[in-house]
mmCIF file of C-alpha atoms in Angstrom:
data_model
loop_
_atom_site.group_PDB
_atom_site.id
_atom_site.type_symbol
_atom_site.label_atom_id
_atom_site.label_comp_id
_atom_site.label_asym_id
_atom_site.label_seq_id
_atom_site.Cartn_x
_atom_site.Cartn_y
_atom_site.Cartn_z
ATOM 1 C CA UNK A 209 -10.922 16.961 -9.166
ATOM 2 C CA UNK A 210 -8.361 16.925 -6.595
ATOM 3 C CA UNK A 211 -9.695 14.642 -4.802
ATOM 4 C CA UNK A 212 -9.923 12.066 -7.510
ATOM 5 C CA UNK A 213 -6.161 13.321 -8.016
ATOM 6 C CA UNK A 214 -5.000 12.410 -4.736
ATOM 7 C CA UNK A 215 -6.902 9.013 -4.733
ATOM 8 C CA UNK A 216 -5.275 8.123 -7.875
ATOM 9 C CA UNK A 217 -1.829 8.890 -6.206
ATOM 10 C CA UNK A 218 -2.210 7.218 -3.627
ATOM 11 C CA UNK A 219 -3.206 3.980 -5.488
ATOM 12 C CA UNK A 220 -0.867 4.319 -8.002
ATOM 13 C CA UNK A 221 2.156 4.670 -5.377
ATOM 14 C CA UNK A 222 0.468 1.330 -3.895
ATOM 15 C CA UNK A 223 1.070 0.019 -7.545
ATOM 16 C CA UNK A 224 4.544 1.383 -7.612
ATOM 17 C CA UNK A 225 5.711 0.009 -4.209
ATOM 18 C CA UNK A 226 4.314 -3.397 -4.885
ATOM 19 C CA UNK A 227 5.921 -4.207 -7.603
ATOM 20 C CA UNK A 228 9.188 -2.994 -6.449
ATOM 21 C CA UNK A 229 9.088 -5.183 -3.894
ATOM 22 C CA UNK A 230 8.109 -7.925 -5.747
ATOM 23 C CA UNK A 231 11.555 -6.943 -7.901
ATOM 24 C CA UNK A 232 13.718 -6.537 -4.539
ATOM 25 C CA UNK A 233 13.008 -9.251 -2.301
ATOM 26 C CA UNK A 234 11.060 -11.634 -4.854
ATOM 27 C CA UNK A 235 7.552 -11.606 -2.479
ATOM 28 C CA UNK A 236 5.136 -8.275 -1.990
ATOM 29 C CA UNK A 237 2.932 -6.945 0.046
ATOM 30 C CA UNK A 238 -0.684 -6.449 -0.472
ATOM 31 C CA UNK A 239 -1.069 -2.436 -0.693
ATOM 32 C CA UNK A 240 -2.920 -2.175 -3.919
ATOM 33 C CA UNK A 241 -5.725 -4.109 -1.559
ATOM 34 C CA UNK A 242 -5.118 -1.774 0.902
ATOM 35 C CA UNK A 243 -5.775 1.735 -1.473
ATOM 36 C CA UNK A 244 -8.414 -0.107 -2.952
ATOM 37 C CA UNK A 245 -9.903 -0.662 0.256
ATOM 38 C CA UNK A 246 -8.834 2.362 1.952
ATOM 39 C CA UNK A 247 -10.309 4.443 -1.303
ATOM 40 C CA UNK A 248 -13.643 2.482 -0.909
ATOM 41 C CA UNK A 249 -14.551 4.779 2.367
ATOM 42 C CA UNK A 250 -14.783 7.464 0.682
ATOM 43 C CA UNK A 251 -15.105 7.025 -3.406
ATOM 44 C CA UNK A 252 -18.781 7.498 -5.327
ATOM 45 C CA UNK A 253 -19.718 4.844 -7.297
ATOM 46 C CA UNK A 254 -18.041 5.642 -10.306
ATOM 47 C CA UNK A 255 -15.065 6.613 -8.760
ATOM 48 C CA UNK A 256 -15.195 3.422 -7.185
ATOM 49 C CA UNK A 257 -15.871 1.541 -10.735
ATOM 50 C CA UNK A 258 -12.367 3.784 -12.327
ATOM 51 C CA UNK A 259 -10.331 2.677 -9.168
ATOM 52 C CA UNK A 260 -11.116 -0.908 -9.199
ATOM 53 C CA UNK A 261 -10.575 -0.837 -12.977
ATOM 54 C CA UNK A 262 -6.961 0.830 -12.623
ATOM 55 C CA UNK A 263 -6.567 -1.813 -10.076
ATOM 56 C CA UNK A 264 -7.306 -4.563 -12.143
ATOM 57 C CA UNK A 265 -5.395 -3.364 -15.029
ATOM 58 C CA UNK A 266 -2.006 -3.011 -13.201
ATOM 59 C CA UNK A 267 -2.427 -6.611 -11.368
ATOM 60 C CA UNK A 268 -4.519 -8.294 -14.697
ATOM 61 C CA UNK A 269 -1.332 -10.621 -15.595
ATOM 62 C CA UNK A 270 -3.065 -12.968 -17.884
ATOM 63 C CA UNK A 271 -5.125 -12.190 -20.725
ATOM 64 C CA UNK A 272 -8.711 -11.475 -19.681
ATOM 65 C CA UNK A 273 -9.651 -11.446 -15.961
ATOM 66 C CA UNK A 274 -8.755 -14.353 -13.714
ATOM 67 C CA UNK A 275 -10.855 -15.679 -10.705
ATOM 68 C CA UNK A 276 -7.869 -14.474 -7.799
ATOM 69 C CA UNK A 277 -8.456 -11.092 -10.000
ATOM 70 C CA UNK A 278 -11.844 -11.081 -10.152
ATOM 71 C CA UNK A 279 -11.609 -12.001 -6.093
ATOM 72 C CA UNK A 280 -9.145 -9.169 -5.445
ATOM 73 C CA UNK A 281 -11.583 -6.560 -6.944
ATOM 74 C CA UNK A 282 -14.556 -7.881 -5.170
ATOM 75 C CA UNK A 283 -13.306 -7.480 -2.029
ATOM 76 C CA UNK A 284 -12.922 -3.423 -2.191
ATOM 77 C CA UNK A 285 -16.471 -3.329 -4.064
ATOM 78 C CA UNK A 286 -18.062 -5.248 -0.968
ATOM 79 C CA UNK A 287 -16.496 -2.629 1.332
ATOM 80 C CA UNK A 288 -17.886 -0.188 -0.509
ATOM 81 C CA UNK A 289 -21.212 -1.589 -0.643
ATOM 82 C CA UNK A 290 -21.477 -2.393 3.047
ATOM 83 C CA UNK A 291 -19.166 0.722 4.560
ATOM 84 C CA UNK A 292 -22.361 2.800 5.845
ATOM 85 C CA UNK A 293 -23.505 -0.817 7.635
ATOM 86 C CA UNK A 294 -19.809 -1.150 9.926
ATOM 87 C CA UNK A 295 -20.735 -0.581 13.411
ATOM 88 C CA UNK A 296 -17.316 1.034 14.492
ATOM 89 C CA UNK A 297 -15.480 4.224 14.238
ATOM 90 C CA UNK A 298 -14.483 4.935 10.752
ATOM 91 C CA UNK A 299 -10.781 4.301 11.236
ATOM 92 C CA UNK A 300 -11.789 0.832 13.050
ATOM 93 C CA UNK A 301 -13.891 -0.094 9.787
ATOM 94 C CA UNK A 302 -11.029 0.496 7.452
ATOM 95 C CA UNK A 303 -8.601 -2.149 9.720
ATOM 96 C CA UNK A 304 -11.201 -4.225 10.276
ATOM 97 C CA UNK A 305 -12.388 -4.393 6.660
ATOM 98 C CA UNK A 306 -8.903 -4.943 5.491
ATOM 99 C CA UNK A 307 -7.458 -7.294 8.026
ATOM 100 C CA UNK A 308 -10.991 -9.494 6.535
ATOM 101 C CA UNK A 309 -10.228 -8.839 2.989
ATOM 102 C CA UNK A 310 -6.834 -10.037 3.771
ATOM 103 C CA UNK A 311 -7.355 -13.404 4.755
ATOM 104 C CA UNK A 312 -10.351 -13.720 2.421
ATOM 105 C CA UNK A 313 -8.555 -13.564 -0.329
ATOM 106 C CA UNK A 314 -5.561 -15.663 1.189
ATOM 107 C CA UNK A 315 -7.543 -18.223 1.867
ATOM 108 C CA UNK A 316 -9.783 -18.587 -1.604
ATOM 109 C CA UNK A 317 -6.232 -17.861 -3.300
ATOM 110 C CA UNK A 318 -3.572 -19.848 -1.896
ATOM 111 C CA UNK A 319 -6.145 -22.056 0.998
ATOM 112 C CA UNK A 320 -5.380 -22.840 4.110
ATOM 113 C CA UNK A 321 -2.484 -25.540 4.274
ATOM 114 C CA UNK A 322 -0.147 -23.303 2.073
ATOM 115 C CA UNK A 323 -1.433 -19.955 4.867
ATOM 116 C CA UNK A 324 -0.377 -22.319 7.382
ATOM 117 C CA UNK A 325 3.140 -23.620 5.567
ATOM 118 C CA UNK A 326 4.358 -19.780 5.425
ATOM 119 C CA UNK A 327 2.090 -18.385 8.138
ATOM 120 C CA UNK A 328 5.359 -15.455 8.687
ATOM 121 C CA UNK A 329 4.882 -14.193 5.222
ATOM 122 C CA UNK A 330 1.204 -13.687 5.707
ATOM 123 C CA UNK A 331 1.345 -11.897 9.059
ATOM 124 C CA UNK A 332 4.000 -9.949 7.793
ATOM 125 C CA UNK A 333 2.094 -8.973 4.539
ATOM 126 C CA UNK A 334 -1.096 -8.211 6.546
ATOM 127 C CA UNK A 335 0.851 -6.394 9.418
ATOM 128 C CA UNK A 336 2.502 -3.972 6.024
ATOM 129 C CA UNK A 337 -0.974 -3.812 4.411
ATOM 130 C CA UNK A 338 -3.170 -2.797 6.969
ATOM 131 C CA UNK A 339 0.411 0.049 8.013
ATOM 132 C CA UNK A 340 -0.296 1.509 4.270
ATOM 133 C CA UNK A 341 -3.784 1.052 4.660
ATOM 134 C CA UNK A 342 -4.045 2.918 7.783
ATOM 135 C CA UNK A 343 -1.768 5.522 6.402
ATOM 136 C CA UNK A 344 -4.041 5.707 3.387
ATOM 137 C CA UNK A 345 -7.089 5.885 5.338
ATOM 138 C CA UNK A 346 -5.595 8.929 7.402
ATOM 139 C CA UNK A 347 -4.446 10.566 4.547
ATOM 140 C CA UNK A 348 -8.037 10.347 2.829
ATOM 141 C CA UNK A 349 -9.656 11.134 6.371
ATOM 142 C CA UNK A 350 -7.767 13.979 7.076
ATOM 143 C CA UNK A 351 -7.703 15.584 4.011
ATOM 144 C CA UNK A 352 -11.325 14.847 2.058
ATOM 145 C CA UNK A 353 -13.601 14.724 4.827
ATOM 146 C CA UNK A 354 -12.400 18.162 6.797
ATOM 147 C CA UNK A 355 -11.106 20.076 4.162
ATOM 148 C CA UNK A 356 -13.001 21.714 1.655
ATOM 149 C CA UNK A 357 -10.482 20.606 -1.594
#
């Protein structure tokens, strides 16, 4: 239970700080991606299914599921799906896996020409992201996998 606890938390302070950005400086950066990715190392399947459904409740801002939301949540699931099959250390997976969900969903979201037209709000979302994500990842690492909780 306390692990479920803490991956909530950490998701849910993703959730928090994203939208507060979005409130301070009008833009945000990506971190709900990065939990969700982050959690997808080390969630079972239905914690996996609860965390991608908080996820998409919190960012759902139409009624029903949009594509870019239905994008955003597919991205986490395919890291989960394919996280035993990453041929790198653990905490090289998570970057690597998040850096790629980054600019996958950039690109199906917003496409290339408007990437390219603010290319310094994209490296400085992914350079943020993959900071929390790391963080996350460490957190997670540290805590779940080498202590009995």
């Amino acid at each position: 239970m306390v692990r479920f606890l803490l991956k909530l938390a950490v998701l849910l302070l993703a959730i928090v700080i994203q939208f507060k950005f979005l409130s301070y400086f009008g833009w945000t950066l990506d971190l709900t991606l990065a939990a969700l990715v982050a959690i997808a190392f080390f969630a079972s399947w239905p914690e996996e299914i609860v965390f991608l459904s908080v996820g998409a409740w919190f960012l759902g801002y139409e009624p029903g599921i949009g594509w870019t939301t239905l994008i955003y949540l597919a991205l986490p699931l395919i890291v989960f799906v394919g996280r035993r099959a990453l041929p790198w250390q653990p905490w090289i997976n998570n970057l690597m896996a998040l850096a790629a969900a980054l600019i996958l969903f950039y690109l199906v979201a917003v496409g290339a020409a408007a990437l390219v037209a603010d290319f310094g709000r994209f490296l400085w979302d992914i350079g943020g992201s993959l900071v929390f994500g790391a963080a996350a990842f460490w957190l997670f690492h540290d805590y779940l996998k080498y202590r009995n909780i």
